[in-house]
Coordinates of C-alpha atoms in Angstrom, one line a residue:
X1 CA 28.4 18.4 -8.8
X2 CA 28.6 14.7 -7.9
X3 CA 31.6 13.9 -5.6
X4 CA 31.9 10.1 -4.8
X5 CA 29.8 7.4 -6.1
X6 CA 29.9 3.7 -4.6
X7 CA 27.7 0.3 -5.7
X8 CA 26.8 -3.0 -4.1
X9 CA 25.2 -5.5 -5.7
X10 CA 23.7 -8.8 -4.5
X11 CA 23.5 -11.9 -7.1
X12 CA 21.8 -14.9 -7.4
X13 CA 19.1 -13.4 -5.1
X14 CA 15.8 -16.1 -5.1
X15 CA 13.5 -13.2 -6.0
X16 CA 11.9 -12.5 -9.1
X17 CA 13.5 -9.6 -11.7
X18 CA 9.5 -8.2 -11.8
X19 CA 9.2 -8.1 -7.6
X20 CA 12.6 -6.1 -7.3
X21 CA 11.9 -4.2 -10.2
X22 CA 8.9 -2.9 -8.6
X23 CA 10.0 -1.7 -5.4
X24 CA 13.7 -0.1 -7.1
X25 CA 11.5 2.1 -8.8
X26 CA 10.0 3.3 -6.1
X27 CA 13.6 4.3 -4.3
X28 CA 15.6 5.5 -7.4
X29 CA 16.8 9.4 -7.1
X30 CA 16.1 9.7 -3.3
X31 CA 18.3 9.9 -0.6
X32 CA 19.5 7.5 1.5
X33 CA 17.1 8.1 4.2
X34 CA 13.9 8.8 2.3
X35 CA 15.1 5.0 0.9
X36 CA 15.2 3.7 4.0
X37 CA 12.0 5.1 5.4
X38 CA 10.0 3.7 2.3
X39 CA 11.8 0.1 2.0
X40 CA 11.0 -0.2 6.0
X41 CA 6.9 0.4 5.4
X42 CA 6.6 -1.3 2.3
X43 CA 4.8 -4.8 2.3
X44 CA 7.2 -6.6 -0.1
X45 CA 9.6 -9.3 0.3
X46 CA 12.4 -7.7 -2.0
X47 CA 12.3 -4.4 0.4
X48 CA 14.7 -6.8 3.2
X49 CA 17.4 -7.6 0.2
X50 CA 17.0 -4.5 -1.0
X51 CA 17.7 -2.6 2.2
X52 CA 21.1 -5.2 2.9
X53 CA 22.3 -3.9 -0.6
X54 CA 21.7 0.1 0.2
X55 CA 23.8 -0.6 3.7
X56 CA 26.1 -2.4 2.0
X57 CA 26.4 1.0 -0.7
X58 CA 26.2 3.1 2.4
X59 CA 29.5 1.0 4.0
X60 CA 31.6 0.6 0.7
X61 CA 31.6 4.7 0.3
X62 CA 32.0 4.8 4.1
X63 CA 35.3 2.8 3.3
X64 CA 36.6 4.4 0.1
X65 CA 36.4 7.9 1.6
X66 CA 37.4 7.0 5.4
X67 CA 38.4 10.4 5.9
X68 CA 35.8 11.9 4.6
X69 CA 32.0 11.9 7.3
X70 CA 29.2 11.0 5.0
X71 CA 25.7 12.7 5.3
X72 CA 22.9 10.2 4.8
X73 CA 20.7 13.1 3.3
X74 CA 23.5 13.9 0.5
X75 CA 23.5 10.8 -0.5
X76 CA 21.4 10.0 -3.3
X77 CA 20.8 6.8 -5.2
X78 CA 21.9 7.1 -8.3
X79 CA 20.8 4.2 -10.0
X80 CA 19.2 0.9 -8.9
X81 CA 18.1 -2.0 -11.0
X82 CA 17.4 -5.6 -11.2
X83 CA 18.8 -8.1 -14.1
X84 CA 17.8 -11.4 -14.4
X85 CA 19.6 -14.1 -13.2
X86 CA 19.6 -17.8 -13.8
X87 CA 16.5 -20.1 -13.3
X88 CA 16.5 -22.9 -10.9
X89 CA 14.4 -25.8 -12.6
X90 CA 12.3 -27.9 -10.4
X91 CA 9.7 -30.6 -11.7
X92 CA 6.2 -31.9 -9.7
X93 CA 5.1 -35.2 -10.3
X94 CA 1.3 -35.3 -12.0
X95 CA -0.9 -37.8 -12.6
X96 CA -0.2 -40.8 -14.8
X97 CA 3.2 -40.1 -14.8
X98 CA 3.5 -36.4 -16.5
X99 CA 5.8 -33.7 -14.7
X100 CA 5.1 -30.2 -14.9
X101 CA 8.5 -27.6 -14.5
X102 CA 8.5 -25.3 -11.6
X103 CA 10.1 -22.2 -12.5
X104 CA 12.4 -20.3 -9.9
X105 CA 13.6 -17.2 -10.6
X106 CA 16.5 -15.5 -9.3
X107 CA 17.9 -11.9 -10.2
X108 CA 21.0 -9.5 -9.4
X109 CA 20.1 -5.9 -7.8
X110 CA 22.7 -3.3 -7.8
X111 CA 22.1 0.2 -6.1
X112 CA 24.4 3.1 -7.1
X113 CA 25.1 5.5 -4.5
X114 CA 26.7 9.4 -4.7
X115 CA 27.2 11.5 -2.9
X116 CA 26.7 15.3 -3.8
X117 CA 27.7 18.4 -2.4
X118 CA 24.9 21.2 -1.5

């Protein structure tokens, strides 16, 4: 069934693994325009990387199969997740001295593209 299948991933994105997780889930096993239609009306900050990274899979199996047109409704998304990357450490000064960590998480999407023939 499946023909061609493409990836892109992004790393060291300043996003947390639980945000991207949330909105991936949302967009796995639809095609490429039912993904876009959802990441452009969704309120979160991850849906701007996320739609970069779906281009980006869009333009890598765009590349690999030049001779080959690619419809944007066979192409499916295959698999997308988020892993956790490293985490920035910050400190804030507090009173009498103390400083309390700051946390900043950063994460690595990938988004799996296919296409499939109907």
């Amino acid at each position: 069934m499946s023909n061609n299948i493409s990836k892109a991933t992004n790393k060291y994105l300043r996003l947390s693994t639980h945000k991207a997780r949330r909105v991936l889930e949302q967009i796995k096993g639809k095609t490429y325009n039912e993904a876009m239609l959802i990441l452009q009306f969704m309120p979160y900050r991850a849906c701007k990387a996320i739609t970069k990274i779906l281009k980006s899979a869009l333009h890598n199996i765009q590349n690999n199969k030049a001779q080959i047109e690619i419809n944007k409704n066979q192409l499916i998304i295959k698999q997308a997740f988020a892993n956790q990357g490293p985490t920035l450490k910050r400190f804030r000064p507090r009173a009498q001295g103390r400083a309390f960590p700051i946390r900043k998480p950063t994460c690595h999407i990938t988004i799996e593209v296919e296409t499939i023939k109907i």
